[in-house]
Short mmCIF file of C-alpha atoms in Angstrom, two decimals:
data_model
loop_
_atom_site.label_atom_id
_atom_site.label_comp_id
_atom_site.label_asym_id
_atom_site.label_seq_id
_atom_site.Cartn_x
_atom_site.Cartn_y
_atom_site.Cartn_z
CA UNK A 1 47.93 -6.37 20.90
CA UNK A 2 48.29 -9.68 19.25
CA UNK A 3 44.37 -10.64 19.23
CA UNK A 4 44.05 -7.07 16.74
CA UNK A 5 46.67 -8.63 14.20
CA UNK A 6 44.34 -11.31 13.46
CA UNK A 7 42.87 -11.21 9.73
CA UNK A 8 39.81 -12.00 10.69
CA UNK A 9 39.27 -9.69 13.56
CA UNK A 10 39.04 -7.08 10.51
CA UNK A 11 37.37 -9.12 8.23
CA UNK A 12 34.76 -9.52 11.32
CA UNK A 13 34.29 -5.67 11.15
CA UNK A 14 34.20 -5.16 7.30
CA UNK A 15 31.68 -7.43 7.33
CA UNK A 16 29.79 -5.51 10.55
CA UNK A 17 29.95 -2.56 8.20
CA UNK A 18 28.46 -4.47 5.20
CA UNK A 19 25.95 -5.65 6.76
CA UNK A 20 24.91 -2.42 8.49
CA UNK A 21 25.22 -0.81 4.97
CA UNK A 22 23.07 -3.34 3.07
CA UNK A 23 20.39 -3.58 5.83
CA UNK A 24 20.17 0.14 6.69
CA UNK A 25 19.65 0.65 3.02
CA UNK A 26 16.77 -1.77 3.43
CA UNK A 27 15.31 -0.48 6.14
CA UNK A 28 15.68 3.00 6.36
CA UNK A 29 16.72 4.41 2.86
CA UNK A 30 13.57 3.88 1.27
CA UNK A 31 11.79 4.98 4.04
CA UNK A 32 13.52 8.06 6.04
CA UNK A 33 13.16 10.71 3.51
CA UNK A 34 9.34 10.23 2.11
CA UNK A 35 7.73 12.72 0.77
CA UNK A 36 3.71 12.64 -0.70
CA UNK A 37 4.19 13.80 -4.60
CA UNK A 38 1.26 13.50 -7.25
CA UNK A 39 -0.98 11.81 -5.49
CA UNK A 40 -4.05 11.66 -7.37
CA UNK A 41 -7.23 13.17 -5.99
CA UNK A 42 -10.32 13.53 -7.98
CA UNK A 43 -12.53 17.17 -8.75
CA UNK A 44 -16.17 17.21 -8.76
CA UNK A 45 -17.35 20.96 -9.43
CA UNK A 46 -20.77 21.09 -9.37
CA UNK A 47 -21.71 24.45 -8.33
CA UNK A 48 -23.82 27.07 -10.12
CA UNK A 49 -22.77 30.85 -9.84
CA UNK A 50 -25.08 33.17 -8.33
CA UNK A 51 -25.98 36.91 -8.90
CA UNK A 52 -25.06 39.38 -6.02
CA UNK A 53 -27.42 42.22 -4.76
CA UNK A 54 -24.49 44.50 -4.74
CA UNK A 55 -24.51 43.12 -9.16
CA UNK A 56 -21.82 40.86 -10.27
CA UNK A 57 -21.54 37.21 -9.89
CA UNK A 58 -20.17 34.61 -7.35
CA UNK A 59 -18.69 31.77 -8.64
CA UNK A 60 -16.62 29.66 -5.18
CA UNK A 61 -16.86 26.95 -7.19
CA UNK A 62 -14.72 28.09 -9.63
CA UNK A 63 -12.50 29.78 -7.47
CA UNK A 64 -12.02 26.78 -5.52
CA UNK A 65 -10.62 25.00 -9.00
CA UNK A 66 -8.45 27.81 -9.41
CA UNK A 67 -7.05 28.06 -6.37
CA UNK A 68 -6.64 24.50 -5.52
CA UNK A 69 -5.42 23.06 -9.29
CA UNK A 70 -3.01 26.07 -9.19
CA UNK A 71 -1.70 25.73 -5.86
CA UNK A 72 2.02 23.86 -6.19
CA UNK A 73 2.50 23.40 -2.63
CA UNK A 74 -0.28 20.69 -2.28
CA UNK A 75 0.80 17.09 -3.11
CA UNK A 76 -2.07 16.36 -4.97
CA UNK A 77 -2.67 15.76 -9.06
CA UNK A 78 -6.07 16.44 -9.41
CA UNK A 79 -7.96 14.83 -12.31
CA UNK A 80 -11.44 17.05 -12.77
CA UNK A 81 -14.70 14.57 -13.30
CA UNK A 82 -17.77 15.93 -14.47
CA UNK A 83 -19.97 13.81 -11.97
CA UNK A 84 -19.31 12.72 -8.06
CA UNK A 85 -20.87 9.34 -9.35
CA UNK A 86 -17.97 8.90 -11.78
CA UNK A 87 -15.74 10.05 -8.90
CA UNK A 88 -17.21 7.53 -6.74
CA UNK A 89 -16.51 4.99 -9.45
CA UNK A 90 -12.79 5.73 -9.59
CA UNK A 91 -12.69 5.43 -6.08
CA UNK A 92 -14.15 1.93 -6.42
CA UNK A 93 -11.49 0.95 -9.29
CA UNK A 94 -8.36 2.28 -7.17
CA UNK A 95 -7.98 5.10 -9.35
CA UNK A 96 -8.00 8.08 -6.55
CA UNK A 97 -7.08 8.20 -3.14
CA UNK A 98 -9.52 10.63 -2.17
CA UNK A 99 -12.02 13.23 -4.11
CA UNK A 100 -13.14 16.60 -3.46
CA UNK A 101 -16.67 17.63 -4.00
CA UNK A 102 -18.10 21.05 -4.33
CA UNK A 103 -22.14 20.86 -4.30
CA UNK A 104 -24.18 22.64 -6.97
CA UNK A 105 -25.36 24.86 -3.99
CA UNK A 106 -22.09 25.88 -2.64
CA UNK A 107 -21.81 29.95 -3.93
CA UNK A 108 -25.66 30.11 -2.79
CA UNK A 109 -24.71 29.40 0.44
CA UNK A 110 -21.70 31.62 0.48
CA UNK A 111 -23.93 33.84 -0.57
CA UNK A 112 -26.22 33.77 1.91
CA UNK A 113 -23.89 34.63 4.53
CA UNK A 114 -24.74 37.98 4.08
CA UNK A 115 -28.00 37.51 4.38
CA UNK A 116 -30.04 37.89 7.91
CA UNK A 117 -30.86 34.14 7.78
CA UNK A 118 -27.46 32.79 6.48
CA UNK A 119 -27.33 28.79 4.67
CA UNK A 120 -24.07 26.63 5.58
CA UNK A 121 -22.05 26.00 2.07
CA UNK A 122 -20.73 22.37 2.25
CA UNK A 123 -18.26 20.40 0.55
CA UNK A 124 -17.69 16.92 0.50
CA UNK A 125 -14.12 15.08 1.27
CA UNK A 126 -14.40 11.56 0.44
CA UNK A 127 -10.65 9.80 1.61
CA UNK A 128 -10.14 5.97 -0.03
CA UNK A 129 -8.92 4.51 2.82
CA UNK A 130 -8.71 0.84 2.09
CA UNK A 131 -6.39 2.12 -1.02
CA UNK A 132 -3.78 3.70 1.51
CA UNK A 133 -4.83 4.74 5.02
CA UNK A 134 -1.72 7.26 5.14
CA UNK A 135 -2.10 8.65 1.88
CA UNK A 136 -5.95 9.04 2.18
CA UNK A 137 -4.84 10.99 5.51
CA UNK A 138 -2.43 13.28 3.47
CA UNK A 139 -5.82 13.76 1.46
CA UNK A 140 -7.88 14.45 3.92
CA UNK A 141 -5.34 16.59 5.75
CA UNK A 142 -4.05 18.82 2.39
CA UNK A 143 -7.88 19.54 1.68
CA UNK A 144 -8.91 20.71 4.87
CA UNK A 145 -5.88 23.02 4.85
CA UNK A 146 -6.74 24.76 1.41
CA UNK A 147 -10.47 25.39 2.01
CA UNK A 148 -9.13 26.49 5.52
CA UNK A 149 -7.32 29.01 3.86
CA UNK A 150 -9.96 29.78 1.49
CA UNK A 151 -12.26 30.33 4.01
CA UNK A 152 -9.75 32.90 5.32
CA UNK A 153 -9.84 34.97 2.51
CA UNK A 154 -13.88 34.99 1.55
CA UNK A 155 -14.61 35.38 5.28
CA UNK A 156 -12.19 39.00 5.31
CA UNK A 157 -13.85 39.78 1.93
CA UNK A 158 -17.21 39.35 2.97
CA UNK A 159 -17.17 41.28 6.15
CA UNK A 160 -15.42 44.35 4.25
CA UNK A 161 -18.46 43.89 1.92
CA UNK A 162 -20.88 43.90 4.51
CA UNK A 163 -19.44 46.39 6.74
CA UNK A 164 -19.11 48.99 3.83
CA UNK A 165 -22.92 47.97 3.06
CA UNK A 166 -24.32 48.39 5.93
CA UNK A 167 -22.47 48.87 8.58
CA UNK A 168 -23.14 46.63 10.67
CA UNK A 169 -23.30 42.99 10.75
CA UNK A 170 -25.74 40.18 11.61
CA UNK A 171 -24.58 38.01 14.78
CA UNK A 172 -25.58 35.16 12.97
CA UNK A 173 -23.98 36.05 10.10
CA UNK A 174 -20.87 37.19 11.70
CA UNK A 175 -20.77 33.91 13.32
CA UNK A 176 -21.23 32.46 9.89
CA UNK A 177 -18.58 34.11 8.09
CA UNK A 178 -16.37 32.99 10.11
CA UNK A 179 -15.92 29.63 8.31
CA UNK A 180 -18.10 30.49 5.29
CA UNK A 181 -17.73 26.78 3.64
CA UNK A 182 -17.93 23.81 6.33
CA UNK A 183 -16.26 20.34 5.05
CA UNK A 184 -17.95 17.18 5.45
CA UNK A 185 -15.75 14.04 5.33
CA UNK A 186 -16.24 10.59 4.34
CA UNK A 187 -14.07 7.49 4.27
CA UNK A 188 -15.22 5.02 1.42
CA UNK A 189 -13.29 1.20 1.47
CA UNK A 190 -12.96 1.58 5.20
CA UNK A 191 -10.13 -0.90 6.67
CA UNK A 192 -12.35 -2.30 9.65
CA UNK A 193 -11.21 -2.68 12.94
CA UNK A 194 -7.94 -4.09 14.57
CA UNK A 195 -6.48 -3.84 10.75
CA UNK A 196 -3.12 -2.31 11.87
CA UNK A 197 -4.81 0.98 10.26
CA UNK A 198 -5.15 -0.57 7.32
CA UNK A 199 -1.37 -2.30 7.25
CA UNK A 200 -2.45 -5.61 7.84
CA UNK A 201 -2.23 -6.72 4.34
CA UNK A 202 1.45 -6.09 4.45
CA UNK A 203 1.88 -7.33 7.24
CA UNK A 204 -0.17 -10.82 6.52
CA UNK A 205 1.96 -10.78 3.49
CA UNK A 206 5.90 -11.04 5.61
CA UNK A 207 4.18 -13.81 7.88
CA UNK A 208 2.94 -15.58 4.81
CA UNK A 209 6.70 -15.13 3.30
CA UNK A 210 8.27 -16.39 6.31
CA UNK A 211 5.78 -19.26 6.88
CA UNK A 212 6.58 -20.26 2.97
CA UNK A 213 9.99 -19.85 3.91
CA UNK A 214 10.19 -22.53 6.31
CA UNK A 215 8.20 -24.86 4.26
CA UNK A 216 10.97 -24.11 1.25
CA UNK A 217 13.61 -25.16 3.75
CA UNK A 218 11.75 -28.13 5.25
CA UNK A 219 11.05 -29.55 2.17
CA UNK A 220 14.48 -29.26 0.50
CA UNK A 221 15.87 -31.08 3.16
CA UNK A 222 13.25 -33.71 3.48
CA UNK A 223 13.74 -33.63 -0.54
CA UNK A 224 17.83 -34.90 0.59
CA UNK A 225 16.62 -37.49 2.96
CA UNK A 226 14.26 -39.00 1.17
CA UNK A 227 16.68 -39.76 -1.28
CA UNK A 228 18.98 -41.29 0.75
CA UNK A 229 16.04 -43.64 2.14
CA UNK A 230 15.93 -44.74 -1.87
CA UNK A 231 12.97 -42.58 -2.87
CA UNK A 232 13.47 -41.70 -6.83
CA UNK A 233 15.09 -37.99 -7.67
CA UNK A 234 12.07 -36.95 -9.84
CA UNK A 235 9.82 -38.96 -7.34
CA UNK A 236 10.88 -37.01 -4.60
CA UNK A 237 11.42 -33.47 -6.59
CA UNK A 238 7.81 -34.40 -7.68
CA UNK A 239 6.48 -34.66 -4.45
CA UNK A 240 8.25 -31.69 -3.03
CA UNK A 241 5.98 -29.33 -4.65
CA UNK A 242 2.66 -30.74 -4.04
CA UNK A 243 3.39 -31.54 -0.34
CA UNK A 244 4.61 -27.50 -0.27
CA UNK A 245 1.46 -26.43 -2.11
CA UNK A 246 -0.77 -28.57 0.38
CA UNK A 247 0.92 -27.23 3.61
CA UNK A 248 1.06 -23.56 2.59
CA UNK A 249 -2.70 -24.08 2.12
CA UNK A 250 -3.32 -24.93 5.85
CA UNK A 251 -1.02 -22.48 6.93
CA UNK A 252 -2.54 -19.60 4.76
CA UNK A 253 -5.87 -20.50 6.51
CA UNK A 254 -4.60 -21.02 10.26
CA UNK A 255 -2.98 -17.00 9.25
CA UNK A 256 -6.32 -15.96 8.86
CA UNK A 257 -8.24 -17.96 11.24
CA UNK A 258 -5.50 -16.85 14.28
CA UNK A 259 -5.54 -13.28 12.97
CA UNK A 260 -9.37 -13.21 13.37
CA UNK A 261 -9.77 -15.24 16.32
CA UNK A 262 -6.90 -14.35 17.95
CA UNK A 263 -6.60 -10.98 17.22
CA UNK A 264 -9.91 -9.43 16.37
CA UNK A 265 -8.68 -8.64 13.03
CA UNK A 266 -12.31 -7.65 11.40
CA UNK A 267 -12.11 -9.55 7.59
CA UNK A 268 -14.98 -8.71 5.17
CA UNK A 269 -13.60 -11.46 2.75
CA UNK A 270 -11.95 -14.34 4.98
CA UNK A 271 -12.68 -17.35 2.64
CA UNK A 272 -11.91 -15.16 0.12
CA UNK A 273 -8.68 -13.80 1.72
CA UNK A 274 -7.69 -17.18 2.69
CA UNK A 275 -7.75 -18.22 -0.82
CA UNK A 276 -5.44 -15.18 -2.26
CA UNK A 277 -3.10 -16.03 1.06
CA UNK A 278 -2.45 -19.65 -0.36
CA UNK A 279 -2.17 -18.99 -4.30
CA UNK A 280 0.70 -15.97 -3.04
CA UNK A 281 2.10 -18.65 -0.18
CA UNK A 282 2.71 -21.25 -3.08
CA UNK A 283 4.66 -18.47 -5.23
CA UNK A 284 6.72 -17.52 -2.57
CA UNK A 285 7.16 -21.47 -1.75
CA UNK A 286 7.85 -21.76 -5.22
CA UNK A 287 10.40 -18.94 -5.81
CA UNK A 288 12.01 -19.89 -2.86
CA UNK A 289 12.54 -23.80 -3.68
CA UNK A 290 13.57 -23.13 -6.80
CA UNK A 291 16.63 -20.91 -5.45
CA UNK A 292 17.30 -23.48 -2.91
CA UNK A 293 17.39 -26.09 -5.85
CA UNK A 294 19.65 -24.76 -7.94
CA UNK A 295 21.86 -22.51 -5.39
CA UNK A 296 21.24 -24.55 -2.23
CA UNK A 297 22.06 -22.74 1.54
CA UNK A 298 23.32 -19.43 -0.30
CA UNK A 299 19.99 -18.61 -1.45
CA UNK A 300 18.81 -18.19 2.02
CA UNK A 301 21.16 -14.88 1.87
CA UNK A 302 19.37 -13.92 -1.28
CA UNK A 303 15.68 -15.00 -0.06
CA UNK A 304 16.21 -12.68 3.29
CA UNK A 305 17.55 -9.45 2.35
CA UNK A 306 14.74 -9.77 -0.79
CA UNK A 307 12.47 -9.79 2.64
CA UNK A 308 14.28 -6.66 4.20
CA UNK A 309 14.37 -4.71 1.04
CA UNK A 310 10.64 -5.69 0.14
CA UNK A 311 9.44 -4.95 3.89
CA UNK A 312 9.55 -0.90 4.53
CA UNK A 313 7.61 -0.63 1.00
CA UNK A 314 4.57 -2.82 1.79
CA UNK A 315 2.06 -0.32 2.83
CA UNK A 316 3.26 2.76 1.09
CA UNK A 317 1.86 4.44 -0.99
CA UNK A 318 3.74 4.28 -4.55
CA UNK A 319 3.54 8.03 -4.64
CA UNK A 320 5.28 8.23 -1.75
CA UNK A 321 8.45 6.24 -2.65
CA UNK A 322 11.72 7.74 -3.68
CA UNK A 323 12.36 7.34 -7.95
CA UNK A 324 15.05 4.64 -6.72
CA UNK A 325 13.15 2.69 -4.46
CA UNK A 326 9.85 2.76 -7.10
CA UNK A 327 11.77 1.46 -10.20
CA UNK A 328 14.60 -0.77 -7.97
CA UNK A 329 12.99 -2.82 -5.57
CA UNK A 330 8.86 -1.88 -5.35
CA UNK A 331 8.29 -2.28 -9.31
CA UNK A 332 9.41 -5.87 -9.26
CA UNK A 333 8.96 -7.45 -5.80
CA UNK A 334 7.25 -10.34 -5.76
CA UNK A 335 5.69 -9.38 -2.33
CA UNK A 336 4.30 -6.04 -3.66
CA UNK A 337 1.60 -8.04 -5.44
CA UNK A 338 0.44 -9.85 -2.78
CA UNK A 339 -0.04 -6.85 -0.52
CA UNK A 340 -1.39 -4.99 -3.33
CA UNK A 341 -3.68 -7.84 -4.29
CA UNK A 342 -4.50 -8.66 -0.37
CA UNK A 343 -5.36 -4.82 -0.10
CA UNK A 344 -7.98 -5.40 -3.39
CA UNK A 345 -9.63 -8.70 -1.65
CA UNK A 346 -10.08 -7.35 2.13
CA UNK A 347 -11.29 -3.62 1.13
CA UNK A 348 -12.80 -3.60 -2.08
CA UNK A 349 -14.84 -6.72 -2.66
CA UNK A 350 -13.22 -9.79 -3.04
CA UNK A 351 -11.28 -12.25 -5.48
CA UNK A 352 -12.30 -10.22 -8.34
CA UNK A 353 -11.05 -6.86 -7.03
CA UNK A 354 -7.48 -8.44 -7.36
CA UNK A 355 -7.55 -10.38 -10.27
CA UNK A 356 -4.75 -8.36 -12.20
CA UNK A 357 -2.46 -9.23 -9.21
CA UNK A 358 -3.53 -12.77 -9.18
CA UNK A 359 -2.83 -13.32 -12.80
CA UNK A 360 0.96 -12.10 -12.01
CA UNK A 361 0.96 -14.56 -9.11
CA UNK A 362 -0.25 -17.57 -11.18
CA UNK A 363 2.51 -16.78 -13.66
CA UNK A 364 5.26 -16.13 -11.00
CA UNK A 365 3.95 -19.33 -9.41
CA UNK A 366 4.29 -21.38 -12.68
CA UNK A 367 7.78 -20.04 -13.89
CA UNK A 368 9.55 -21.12 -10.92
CA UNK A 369 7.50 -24.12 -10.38
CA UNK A 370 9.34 -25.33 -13.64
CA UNK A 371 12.56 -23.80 -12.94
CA UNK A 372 11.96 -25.93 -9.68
CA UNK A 373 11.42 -28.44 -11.27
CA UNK A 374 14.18 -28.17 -14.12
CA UNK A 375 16.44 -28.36 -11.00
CA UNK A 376 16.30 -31.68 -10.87
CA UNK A 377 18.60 -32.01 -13.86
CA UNK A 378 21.54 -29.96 -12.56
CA UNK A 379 24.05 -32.02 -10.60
CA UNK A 380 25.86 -29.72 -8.14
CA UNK A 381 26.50 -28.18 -5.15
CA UNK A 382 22.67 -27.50 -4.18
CA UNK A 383 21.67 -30.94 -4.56
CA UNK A 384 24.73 -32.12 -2.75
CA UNK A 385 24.03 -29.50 0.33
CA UNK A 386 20.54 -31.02 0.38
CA UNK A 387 21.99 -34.81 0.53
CA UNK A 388 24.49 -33.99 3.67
CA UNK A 389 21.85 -31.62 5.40
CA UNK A 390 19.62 -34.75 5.20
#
């Protein structure tokens, strides 16, 4: 068939097959094979051993630590505090995505299950949601699964106990031996409602890099025609900035207005998030003006598969992420710090709660503000691309 002897009937479907490769990679390979590893969970081990009628001592707490610390199946790295205050503190300063607590009265309650008038032994959960909903649910879900377990074995132990004792047993303690240690849950840095279950800083984050995306473009070309209308090159490169800065501010606040008023989106910190939305809109305006400057149209390429590759990361957990996809794309990705910092402003307090990822911003914002602005002295095919568009 002469139509298949064309060349670029083939080249068509290499480049079907490269583009498949490249953007499946994006998409799915850092995403398809997750698996939760070392997440870190803090210990709080409170309780106080007590004495048994029958003589010897029972210690669940310590049991608990044993069991738990030792067992390699869980996906947890537990780091033991000596306090649930200093627990809750680590929880506040994004150390921990969840932390179990096991009361000073725990083994007295055990204990008292076989007793006629038996006392429910608690422990706490406390899950970090606004740090990662899904990883916070692999907390909540791996904890409840161990004590389950644990509660297994003390409730078969118990009633051998008591059985041999006695034998007989108490209804109510029967009934109570069943699940010797109940678990109470918490969720600290909750996401609010209509948050995408707590995604919506990611997500805010790709509309803001699309919306800066079109203002990059926009303003390159206007950059051309103004030009050709007799406007100065450093007047106009001059310009180009400042009119970007000024526009990605009123679109970083219409983002927020139309996600709250339109959507329902609950926001703890809107002036505040508003604020963080326009410094990380002018970086990625920035970054993205500065490729256009000195590559011109190619750097659209470049500026969208960054997008793809950045995109399946956003709300993950780090801990979650393949060794590849950690130290290859998350590590470095200019969008990672915005959802990171946007995460740190809308669950845990404010502009101050992000103020490590706004410092990387500023300086991300400033190095390619000058390379933007160094573009003006390269005479070439971006400028030229610019001038034609125009």
């Amino acid at each position: 068939m002469a139509f298949l002897k064309q060349k670029m009937v083939w080249i068509g479907l290499l480049i079907l097959v490269l583009v498949l490769v490249v953007f499946g990679a994006a998409m799915m390979g850092s995403v398809v094979s997750i698996k939760p590893k070392d997440v870190p969970v803090a210990l709080v081990v409170l309780d106080q051993p007590v004495d048994l009628p029958a003589g010897g001592k029972l210690a669940i707490g310590d049991t608990l630590k044993e069991k738990l610390t030792g067992n390699k199946n869980l996906p947890i790295t537990w780091t033991v505090v000596a306090s649930e205050e200093e627990a809750r503190a680590g929880l506040d300063d994004r150390e921990y995505y969840g932390a179990l607590v096991l009361p000073a009265d725990l083994s007295a309650g055990v204990a008292s299950m076989m007793s006629p008038a038996p006392k429910a032994a608690t422990a706490l959960v406390i899950a970090n949601e606004g740090l990662n909903t899904q990883a916070s649910t692999v907390v909540k879900q791996g904890l409840g699964l161990a004590i389950k377990m644990v509660n297994t074995e003390l409730s078969k132990s118990m009633l051998e106990q008591m059985g041999k004792a006695t034998g007989q047993i108490p209804v109510a303690s029967a009934q109570a031996l069943l699940s010797p240690i109940n678990v109470t849950e918490e969720t600290v840095h909750a996401v609010g409602s209509n948050n995408a279950t707590g995604n919506a800083p990611g997500m805010l984050t790709q509309i803001m890099w699309m919306g800066s995306l079109v203002t990059a473009m926009v303003l390159f070309l206007s950059n051309g025609s103004a030009r050709k209308a007799g406007l100065g090159k450093w007047q106009a490169l001059i310009a180009q900035p400042i009119v970007g800065t000024v526009f990605v501010g009123i679109g970083s606040g219409f983002l927020v207005w139309m996600a709250s008023s339109w959507y329902g989106m609950e926001l703890a910190q809107a002036t505040a998030t508003w604020l963080f939305l326009w410094l990380a809109g002018a970086a990625f305006f920035f970054i993205q003006s500065a490729l256009l400057g000195w590559i011109g149209f190619p750097a659209m390429g470049i500026l969208v598969v960054l997008m793809f590759f950045s995109m399946p990361l956003l709300n993950m957990a780090p801990e979650f992420l393949s060794a590849a996809s950690h130290d290859w794309i998350y590590s470095w990705t200019p969008l990672r710090f915005v959802a990171v910092g946007l995460r740190e402003v809308m669950y845990f307090g404010g502009l101050d709660a992000a103020s490590g990822n706004a410092a990387v911003l500023w300086s991300i914002a400033g190095g390619f503000l000058v390379l933007l602005l160094l573009s003006g002295l390269k005479k070439g095919k971006a400028q030229a691309a610019s001038n034609s568009a125009a």
